[in-house]
Coordinates of C-alpha atoms in Angstrom, one line a residue:
Chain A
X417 CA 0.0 0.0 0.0
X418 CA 1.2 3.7 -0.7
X419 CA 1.1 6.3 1.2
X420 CA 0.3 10.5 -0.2
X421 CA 0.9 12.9 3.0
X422 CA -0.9 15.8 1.8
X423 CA -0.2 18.8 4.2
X424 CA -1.0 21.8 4.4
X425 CA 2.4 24.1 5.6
X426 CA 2.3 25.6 9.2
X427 CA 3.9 25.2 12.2
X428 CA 6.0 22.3 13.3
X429 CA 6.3 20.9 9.3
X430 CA 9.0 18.4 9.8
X431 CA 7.6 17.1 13.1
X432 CA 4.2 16.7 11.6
X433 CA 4.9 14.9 8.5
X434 CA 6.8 12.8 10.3
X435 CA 4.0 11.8 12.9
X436 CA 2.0 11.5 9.8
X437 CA 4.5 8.7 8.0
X438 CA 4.4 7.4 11.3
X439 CA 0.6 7.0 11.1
X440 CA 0.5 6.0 7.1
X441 CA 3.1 3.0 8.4
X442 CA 0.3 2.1 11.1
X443 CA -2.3 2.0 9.1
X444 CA -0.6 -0.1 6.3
X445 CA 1.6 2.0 3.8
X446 CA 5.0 0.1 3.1
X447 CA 5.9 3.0 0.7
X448 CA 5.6 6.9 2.2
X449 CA 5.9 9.9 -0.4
X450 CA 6.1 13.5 1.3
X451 CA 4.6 16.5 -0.8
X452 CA 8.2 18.6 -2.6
X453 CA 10.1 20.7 0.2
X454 CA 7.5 19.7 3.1
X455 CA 9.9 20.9 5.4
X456 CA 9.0 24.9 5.1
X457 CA 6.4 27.1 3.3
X458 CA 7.3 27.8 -0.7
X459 CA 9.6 29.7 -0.2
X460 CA 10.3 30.6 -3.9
X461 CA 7.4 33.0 -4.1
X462 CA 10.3 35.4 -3.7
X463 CA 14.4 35.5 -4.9
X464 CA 15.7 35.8 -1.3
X465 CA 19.0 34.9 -0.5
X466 CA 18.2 34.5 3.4
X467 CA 16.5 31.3 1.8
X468 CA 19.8 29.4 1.8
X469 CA 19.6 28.8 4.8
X470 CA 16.7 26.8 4.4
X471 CA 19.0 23.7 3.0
X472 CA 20.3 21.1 4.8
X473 CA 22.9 18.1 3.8
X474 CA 21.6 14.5 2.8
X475 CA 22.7 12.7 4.9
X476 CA 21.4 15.1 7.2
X477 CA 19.0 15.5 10.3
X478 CA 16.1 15.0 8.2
X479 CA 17.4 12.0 6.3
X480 CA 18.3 11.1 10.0
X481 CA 14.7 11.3 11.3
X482 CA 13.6 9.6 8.1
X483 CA 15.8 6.7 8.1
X484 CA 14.9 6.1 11.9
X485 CA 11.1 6.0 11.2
X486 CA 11.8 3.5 8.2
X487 CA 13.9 1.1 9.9
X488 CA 11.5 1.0 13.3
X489 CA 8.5 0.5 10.2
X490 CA 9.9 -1.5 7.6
X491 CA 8.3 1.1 5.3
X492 CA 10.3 2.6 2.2
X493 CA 10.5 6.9 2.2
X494 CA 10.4 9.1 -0.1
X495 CA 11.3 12.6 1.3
X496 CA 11.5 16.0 -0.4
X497 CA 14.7 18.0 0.8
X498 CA 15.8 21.2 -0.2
X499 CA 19.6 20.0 -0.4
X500 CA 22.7 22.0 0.4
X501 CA 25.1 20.0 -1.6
X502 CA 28.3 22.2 -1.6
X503 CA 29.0 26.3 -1.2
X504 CA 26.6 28.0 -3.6
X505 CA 25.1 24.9 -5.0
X506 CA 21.8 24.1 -4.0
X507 CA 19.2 21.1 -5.4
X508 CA 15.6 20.4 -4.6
X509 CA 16.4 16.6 -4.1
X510 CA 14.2 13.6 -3.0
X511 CA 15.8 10.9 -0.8
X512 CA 14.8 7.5 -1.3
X513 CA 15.0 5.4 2.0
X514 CA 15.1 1.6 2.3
X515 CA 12.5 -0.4 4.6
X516 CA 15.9 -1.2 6.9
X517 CA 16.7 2.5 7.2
X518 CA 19.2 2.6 4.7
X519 CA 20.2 5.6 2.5
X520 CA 19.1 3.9 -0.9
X521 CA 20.2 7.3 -2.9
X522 CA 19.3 10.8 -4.1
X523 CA 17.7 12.0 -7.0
X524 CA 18.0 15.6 -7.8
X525 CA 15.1 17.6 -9.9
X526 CA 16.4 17.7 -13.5
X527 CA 14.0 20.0 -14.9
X528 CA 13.9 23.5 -12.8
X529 CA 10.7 25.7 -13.3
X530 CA 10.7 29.9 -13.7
X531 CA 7.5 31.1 -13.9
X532 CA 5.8 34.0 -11.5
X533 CA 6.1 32.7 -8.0
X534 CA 8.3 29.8 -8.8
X535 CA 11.3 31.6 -9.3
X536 CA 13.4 27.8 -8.6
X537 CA 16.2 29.0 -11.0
X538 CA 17.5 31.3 -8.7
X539 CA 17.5 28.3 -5.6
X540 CA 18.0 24.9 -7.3
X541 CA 21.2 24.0 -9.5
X542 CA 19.9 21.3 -12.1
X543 CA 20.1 18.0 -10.9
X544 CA 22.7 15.8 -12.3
X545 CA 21.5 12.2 -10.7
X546 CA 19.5 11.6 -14.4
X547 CA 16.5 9.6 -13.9
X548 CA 17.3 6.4 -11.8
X549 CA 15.4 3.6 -10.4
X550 CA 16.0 1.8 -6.7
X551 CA 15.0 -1.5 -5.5
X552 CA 13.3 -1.2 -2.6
X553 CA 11.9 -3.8 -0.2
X554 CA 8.4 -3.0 -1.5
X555 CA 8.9 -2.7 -4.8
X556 CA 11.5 -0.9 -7.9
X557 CA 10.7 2.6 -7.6
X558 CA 11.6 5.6 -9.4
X559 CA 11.4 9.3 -7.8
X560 CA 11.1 13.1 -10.0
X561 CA 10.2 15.9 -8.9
X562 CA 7.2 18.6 -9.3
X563 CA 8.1 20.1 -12.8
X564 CA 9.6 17.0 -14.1
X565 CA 5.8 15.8 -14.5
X566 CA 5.4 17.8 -17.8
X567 CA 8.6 16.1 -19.1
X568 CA 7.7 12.6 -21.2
X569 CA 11.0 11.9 -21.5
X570 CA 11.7 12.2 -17.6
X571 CA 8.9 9.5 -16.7
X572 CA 10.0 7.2 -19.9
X573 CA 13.6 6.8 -18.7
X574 CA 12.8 6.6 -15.4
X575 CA 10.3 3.9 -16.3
X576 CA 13.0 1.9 -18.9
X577 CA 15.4 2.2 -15.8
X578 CA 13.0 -0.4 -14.3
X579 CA 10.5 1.7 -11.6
X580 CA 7.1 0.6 -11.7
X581 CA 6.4 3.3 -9.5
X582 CA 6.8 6.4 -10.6
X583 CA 6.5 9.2 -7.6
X584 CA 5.9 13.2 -7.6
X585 CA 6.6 14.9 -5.0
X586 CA 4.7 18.7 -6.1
X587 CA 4.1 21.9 -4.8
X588 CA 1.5 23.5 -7.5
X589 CA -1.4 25.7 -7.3
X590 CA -3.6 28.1 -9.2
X591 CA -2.5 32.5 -8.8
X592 CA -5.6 33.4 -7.0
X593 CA -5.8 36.1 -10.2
X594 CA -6.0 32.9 -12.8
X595 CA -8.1 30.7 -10.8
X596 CA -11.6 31.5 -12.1
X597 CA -10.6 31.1 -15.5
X598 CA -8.3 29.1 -15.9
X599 CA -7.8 27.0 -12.6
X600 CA -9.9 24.0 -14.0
X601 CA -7.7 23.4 -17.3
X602 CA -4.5 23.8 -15.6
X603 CA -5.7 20.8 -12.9
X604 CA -6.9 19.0 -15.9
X605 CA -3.8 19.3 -18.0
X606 CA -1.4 18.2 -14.5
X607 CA -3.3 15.2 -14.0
X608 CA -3.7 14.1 -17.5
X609 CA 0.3 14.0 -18.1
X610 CA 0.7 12.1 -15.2
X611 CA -2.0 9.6 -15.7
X612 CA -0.3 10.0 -19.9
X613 CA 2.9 8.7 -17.9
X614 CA 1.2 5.4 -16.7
X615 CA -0.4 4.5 -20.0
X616 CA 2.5 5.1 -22.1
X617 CA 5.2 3.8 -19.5
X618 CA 2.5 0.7 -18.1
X619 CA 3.7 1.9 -14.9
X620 CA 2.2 3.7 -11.8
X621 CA 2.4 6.6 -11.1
X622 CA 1.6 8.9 -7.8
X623 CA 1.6 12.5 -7.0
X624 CA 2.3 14.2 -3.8
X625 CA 0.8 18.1 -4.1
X626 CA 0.7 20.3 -0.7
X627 CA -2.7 22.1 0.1
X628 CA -3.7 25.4 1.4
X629 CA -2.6 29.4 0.4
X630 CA 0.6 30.8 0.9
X631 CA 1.8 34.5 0.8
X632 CA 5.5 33.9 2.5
X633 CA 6.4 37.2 0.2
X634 CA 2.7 39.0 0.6
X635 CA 1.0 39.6 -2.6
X636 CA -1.6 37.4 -3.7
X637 CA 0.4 33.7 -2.6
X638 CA -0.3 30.8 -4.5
X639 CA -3.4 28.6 -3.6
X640 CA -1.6 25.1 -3.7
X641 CA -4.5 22.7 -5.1
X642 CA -3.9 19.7 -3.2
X643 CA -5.9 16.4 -5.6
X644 CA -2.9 14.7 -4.3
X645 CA -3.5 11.1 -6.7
X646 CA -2.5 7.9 -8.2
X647 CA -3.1 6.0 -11.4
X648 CA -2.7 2.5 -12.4
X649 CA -0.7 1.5 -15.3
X650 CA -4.2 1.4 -17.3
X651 CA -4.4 5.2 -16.9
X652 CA -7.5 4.8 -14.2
X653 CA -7.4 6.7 -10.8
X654 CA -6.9 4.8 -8.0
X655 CA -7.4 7.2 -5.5
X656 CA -7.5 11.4 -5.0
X657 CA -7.7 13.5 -2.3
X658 CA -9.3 17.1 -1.6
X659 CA -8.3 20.2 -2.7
X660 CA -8.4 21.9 0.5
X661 CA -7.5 19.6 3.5
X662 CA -5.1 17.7 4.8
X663 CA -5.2 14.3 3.5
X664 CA -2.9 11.2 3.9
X665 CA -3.9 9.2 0.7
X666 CA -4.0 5.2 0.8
X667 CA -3.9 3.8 -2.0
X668 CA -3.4 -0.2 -2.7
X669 CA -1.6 -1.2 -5.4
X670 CA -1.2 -4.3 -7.4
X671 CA 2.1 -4.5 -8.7
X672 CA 1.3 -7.4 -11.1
X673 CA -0.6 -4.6 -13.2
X674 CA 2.2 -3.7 -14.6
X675 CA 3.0 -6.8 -16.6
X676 CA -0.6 -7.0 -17.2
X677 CA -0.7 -3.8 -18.6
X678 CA 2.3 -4.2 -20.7
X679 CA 1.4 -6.9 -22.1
X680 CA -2.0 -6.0 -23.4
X681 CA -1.0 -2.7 -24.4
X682 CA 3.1 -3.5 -25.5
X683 CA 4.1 -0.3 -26.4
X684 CA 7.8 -0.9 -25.0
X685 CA 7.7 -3.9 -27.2
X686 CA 7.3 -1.6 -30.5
X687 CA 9.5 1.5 -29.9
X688 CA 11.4 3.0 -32.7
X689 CA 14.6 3.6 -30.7
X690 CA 16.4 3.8 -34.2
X691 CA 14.6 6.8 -34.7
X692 CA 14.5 8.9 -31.8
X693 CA 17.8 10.7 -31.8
X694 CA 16.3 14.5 -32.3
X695 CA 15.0 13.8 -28.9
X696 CA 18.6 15.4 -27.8
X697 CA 18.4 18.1 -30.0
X698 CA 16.8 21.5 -28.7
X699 CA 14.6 21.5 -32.0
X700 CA 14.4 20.2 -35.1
X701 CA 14.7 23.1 -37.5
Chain B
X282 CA -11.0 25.5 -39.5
X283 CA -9.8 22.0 -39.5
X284 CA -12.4 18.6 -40.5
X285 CA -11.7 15.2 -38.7
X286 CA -13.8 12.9 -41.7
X287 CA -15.1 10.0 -39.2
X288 CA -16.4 7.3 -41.3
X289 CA -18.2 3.6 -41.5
X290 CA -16.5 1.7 -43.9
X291 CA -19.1 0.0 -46.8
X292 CA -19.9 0.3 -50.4
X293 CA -18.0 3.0 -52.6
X294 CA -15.8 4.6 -49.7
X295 CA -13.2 6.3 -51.6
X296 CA -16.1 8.0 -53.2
X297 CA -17.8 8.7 -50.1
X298 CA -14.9 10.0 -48.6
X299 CA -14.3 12.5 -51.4
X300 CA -17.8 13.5 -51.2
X301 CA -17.7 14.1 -47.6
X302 CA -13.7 15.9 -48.3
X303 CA -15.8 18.0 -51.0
X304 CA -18.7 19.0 -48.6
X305 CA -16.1 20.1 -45.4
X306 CA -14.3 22.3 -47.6
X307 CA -17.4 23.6 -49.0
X308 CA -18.6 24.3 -44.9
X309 CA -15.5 26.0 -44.3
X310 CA -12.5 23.5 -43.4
X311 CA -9.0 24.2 -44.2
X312 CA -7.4 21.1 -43.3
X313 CA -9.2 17.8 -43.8
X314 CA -8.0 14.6 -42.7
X315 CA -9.4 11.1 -43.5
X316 CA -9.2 8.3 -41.0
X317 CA -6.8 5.3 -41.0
X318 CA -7.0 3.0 -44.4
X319 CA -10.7 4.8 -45.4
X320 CA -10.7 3.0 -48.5
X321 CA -11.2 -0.2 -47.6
X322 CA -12.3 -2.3 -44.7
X323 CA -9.9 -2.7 -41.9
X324 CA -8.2 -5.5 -43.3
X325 CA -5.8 -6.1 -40.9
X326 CA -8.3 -8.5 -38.5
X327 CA -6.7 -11.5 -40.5
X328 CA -3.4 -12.2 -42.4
X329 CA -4.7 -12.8 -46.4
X330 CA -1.6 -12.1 -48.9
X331 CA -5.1 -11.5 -51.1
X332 CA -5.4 -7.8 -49.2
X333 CA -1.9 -6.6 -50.8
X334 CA -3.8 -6.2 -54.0
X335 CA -5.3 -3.4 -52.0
X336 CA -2.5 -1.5 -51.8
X337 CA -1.7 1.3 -54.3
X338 CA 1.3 3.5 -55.2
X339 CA 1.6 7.5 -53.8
X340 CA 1.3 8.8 -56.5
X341 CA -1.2 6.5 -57.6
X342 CA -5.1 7.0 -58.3
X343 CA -5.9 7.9 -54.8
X344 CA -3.6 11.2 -54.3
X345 CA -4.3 12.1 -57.7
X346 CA -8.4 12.1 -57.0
X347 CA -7.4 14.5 -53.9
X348 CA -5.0 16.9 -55.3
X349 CA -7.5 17.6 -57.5
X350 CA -10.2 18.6 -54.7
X351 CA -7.4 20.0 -52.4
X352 CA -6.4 22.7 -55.7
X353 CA -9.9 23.2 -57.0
X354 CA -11.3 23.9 -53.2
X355 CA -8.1 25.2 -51.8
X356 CA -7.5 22.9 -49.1
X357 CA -5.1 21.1 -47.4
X358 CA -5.9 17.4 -47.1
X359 CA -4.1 14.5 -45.4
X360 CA -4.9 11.2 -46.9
X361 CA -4.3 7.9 -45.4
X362 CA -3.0 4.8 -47.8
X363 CA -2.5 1.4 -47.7
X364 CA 1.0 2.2 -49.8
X365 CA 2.3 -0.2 -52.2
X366 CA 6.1 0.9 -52.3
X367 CA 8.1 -2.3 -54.1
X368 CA 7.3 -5.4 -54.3
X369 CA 6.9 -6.9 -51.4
X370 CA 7.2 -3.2 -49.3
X371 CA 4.0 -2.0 -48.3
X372 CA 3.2 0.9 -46.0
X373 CA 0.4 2.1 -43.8
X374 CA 1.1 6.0 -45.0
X375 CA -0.7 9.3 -45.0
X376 CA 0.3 11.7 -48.1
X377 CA 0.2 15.6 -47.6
X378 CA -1.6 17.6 -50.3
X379 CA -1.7 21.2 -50.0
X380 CA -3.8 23.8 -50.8
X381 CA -2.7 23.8 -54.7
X382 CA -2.9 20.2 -55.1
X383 CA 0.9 19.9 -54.5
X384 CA 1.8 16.8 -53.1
X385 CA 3.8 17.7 -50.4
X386 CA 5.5 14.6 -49.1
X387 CA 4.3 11.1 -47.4
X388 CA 4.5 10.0 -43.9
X389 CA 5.1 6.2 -43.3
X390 CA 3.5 4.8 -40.0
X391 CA 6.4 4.6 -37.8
X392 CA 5.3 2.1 -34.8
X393 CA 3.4 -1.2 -35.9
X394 CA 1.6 -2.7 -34.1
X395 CA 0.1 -6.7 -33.5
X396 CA -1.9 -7.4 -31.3
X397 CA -5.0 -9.7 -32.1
X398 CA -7.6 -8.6 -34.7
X399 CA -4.8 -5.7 -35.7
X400 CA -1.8 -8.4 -37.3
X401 CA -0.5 -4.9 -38.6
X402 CA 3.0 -6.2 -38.5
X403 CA 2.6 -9.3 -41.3
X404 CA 1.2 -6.2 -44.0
X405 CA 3.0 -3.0 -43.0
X406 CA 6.9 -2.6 -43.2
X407 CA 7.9 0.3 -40.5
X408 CA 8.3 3.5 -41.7
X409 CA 11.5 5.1 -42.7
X410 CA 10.5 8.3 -43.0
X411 CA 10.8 9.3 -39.3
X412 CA 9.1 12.3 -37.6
X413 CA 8.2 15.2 -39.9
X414 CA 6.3 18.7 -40.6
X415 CA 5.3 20.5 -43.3
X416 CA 4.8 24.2 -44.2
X417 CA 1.2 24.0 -45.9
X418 CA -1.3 27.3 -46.8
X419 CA -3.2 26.7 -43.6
X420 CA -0.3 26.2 -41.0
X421 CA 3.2 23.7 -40.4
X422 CA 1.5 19.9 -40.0
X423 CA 2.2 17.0 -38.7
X424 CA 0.8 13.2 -39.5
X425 CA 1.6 10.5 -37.5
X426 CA -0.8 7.3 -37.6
X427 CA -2.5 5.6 -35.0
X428 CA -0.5 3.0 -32.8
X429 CA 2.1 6.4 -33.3
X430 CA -0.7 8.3 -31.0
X431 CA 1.0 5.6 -27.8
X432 CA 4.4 6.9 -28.2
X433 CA 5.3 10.2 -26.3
X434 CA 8.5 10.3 -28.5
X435 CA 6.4 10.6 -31.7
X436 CA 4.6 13.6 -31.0
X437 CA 7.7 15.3 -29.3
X438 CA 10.2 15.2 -32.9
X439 CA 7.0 15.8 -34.7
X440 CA 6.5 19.2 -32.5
X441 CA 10.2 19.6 -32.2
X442 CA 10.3 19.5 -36.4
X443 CA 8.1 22.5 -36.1
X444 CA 4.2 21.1 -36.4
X445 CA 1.4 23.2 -34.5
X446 CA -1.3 20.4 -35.5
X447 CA -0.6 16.6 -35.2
X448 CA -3.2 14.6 -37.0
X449 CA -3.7 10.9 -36.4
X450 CA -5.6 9.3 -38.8
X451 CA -6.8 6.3 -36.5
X452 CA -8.6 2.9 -36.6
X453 CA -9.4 1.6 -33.3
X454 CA -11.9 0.0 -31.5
X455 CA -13.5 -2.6 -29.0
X456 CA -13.3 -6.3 -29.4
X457 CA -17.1 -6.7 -28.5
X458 CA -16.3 -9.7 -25.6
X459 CA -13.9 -7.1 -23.8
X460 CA -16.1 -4.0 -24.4
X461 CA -18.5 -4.2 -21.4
X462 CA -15.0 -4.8 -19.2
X463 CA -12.5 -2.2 -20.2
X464 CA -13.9 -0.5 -22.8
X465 CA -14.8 2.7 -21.3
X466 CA -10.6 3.0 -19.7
X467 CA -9.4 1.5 -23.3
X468 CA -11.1 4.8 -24.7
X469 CA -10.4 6.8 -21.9
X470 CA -6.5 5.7 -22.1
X471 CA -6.7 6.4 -25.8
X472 CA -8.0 10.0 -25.3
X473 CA -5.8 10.9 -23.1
X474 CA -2.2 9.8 -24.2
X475 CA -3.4 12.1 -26.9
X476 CA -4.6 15.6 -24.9
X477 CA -1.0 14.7 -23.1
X478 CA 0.6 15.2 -25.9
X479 CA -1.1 18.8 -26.4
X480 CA -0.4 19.2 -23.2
X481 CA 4.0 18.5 -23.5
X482 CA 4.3 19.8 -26.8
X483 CA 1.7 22.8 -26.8
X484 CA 0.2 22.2 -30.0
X485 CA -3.1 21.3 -31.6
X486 CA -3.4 17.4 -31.7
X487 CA -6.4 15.7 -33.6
X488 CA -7.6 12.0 -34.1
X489 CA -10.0 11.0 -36.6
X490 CA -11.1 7.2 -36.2
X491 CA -13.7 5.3 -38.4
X492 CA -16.7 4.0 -36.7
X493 CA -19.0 1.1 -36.9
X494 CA -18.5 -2.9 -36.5
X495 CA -16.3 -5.1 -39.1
X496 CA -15.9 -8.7 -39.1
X497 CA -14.6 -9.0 -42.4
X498 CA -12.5 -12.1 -41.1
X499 CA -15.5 -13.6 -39.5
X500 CA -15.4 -14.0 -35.9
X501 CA -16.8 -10.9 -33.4
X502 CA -15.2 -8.3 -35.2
X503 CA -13.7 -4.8 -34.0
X504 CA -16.7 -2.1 -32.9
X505 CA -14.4 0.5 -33.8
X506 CA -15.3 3.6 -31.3
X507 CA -15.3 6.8 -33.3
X508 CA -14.9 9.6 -31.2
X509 CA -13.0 11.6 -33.1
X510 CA -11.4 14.5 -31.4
X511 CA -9.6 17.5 -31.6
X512 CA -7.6 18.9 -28.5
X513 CA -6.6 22.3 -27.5
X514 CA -2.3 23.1 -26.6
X515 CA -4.4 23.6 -23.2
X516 CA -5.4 20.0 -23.6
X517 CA -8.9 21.1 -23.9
X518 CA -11.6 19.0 -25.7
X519 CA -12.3 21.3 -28.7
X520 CA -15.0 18.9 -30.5
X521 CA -15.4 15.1 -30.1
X522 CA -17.5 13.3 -32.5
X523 CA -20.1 10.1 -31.7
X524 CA -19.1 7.3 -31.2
X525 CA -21.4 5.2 -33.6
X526 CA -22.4 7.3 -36.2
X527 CA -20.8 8.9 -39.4
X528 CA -19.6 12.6 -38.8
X529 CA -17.6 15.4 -40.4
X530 CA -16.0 16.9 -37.0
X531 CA -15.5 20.6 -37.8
X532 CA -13.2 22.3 -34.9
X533 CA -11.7 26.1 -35.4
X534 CA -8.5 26.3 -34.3
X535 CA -7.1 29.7 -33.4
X536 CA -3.1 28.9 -34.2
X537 CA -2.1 32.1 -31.5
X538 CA -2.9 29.5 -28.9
X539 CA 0.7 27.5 -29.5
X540 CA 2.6 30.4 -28.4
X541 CA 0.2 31.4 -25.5
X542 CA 0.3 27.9 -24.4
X543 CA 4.8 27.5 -25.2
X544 CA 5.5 30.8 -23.0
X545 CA 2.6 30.2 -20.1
X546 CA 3.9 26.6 -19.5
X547 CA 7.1 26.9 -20.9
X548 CA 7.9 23.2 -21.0
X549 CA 10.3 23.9 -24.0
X550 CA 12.5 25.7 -22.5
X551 CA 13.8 23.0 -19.6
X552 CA 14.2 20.3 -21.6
X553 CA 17.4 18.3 -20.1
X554 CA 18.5 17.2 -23.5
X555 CA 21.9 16.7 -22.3
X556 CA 20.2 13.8 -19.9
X557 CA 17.9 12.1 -22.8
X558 CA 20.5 9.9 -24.7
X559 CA 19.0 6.9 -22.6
X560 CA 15.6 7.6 -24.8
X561 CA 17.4 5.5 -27.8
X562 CA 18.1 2.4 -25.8
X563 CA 15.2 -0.3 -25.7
X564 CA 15.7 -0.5 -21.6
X565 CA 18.0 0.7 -18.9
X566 CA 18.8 -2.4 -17.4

C-alpha cells in the first residue's frame, strides 16, 4: 500500500509529517511519499537569499529522522529535501529510504521551473542524478520531482530504468488572479500528463501536491491545489484527495498490473529507438 | 477550420470520402483529414496475402483524385494509404496535399503494431521516413498514424520539427467480448495519451477514427469507437464526434494559442536534453 501525506504548511512541518508517515506506516503504507520541500512554506514566491539557509545536507538530520522512522516500520520513504550539496550549490532533491533505514540514494530535480512565484532558477542547480530507479523492499521505484511531471522523457527513462512506480513529490497551485478562469484546465492538464505517464510507460504513477494558500512574500500567494492522486498503469485513478484539506492518501496497489498492462498494451515492445535521436536536440529546425 | 472525416467503412468509400472531403471544404475547413485505411475495410483482422492487392502507389489514383479537390477547393488534405512501395514493401502511409494540389511529401506509420484482430506487422513494413512537418497554406503539420498516438517520442520530434497540429488518422476500437469490461478505460486511455501530448508539446493534436462494427475475417469483429477528437495546446476537448455514427468533426483552431500555451507553461524551454541519450536504448537495465 502507498502512502500520499498531503499537508498543508504551518507550524512544526517536519515534526508533523513525520508523525504522519508514522501513522501511514500504522495503518498499512510500506511505501511513504512527502509533498516537494515539506519541510517549510514555498519559499520561492520570492528570490531571497536568506533562503539558503533553508538547505540542509543528505545525509542530514532529516534523512536522519527519516531513516529512523523507516527502519522502526519496515516502510520505504520518499522525502522532499531542499539539499545544500556544496558552497553556492543548492538542489531540490528527493531521498529515497530503504524499509531497513538505509540511505538507498538521491535524486535531484532535472528540470527546474521559472515562472511567477516559482522563481526555482535562482535556488536549485539542475540536478545531475539523471533519472534512476532503486530497488526497494516494496517494490522498484523511481522518484522526480514537481516540474519533471510535464517532461515525457523524464517518466520514460525513469520507467526503462526499471520503476514501476513512478513518484511526484509537487508543490503547484492556481494565482488566486488565474483561478476563475483558468484553474480548472491547468488541474486537468497536470493530471492528464501524469495519468499519460502510466499508460505510455505501463507503470504507476503517484503525485504528492501540498494544500492550502501561501503569501510567504505577501502579494496574492499561491493557492496550492492539493488532488494529491494515483493512477494504475491502465491510466485509471486509484485514488484522490481534496483540494483543501489535509489528507494522507492510501492507495493499494497491485504491482502485477504492470506486466498485465504491458502486455495487453506492448508499447515498449514496438519502440522505434532507431529513430528517436532528435530527442537530444533543442529542435528540429 | 480544421475537418476530422469519421467514417463507417461499406460500399464506394473512396467516393464517399471525397464527397464528404468536397462538402467540409465547401462548410468552411482548411485542413481535412481522413481516417486510417478509409478505403477499404480494416483489413488487418486476419493475415490474407489476397489484401496486398489493395495497396496502391503514392502517387497513384488515390492522391491524384485528392489533389485535384485540395487545388480546385483550396485545401489542405491528409490522406491515409495502404501504400504499395516495391514489391513486397508496403506501407500504412498518409500523403500531404496542400492547398494547390501539390503533393507535399508522405508520412510512413512509424510504430506497428500486432496485437489480435490488428496483425498490422505481417502487412505494414515500418516506416522510414521518421518524424516530420510540413509548411502548408493553412499552417506547419504533422501526421503521425494511430498506434504512433501511444508513443510520447512521436509527438515530441514531430513538435520539435516545427508542427502546431498533429493529425492521427486512427482505426481503433473494441473487441465486442472485452467492451463491457475495459472498454470505457481503453477509450479513456486512448483519449488521453493524446490531450498529453497537447499538453507537453503545446500544439493542436487531432484524431480521426472510423466508426461502426467489421468482421470482415468472420469472428466478433472490431466495434471500432469513433470519437473523433480535436484537443486544445491547453489540452482542452475542442470537438469530439459520436461514437457510432458517421460525422464530419468541424473544430476552429485559433493557431495564437501554441505560443500562448509554449510561453505560459514553458515546458520547452527546460528540456534536459543533455540527460535524454537513454531515450534511444530499448531498456536501462
Amino acid at each position: 500500500m502507498l502512502a500520499l501525506l498531503q499537508q498543508r504548511s504551518g507550524e512544526a512541518n517536519l515534526q508533523r509529517t513525520l508523525k504522519a508517515t508514522e501513522k501511514a506506516a500504522r495503518d498499512g503504507a510500506q511505501i511513504i511519499c512527502t509533498q516537494e520541500l515539506f519541510a517549510t512554506e514555498y519559499f520561492c514566491q520570492s528570490e531571497d537569499h536568506a533562503n539558503f539557509d533553508l538547505a540542509e545536507t543528505i545525509p542530514g538530520p532529516t534523512t536522519e529522522a527519516f531513516q529512523s522512522l523507516a527502519g522502526k516500520h519496515g516502510v520505504v520513504l520518499v522525502v522532499s529535501i531542499f539539499e545544500r550539496r556544496a558552497a553556492g550549490v543548492f538542489h531540490n532533491s528527493a531521498a529515497i529510504i530503504d524499509a531497513d533505514g538505509k540511505l538507498l540514494g538521491v535524486y535531484r530535480k532535472m528540470h527546474i521551473p521559472d515562472d511567477p512565484l516559482y522563481y526555482e532558477k535562482f535556488y536549485f542547480t539542475p540536478g545531475d542524478t539523471g533519472f534512476r530507479a532503486w530497488d526497494t523492499a516494496h517494490g522498484r521505484i523511481g522518484t522526480l520531482i514537481c516540474w519533471d511531471q510535464w517532461y515525457p522523457e523524464a517518466a520514460r527513462l525513469t520507467a526503462l530504468a526499471g520503476a514501476e512506480i513512478l513518484l511526484y513529490p509537487t508543490a503547484i497551485g492556481w494565482h488566486p488572479a488565474e483561478k476563475a478562469a483558468e484553474g480548472e484546465s491547468q488541474h486537468a492538464a497536470w493530471r492528464t500528463i501524469q495519468q499519460s505517464h502510466a499508460i505510455a510507460n505501463g507503470c504507476f504513477v503517484a503525485a504528492v501536491n501540498r494544500t492550502g494558500h501561501e503569501a510567504p512574500a505577501g502579494g496574492d500567494g499561491i493557492e496550492f491545489w492539493g488532488r494529491s492522486f494515483a493512477v494504475a498503469p491502465s491510466g485509471e485513478i486509484l485514488g484522490e484527495a481534496a483540494t483543501d484539506t489535509e489528507e494522507t492518501l492510501l492507495v493499494e496497489l497491485d504491482l502485477s498490473q504492470v506486466q498485465e498492462a504491458r502486455t495487453h498494451w506492448p508499447f515498449l515492445r514496438d519502440r522505434r529507438i532507431d529513430a528517436y535521436d532528435g530527442i537530444t536536440r533543442r529542435l528540429l529546425d
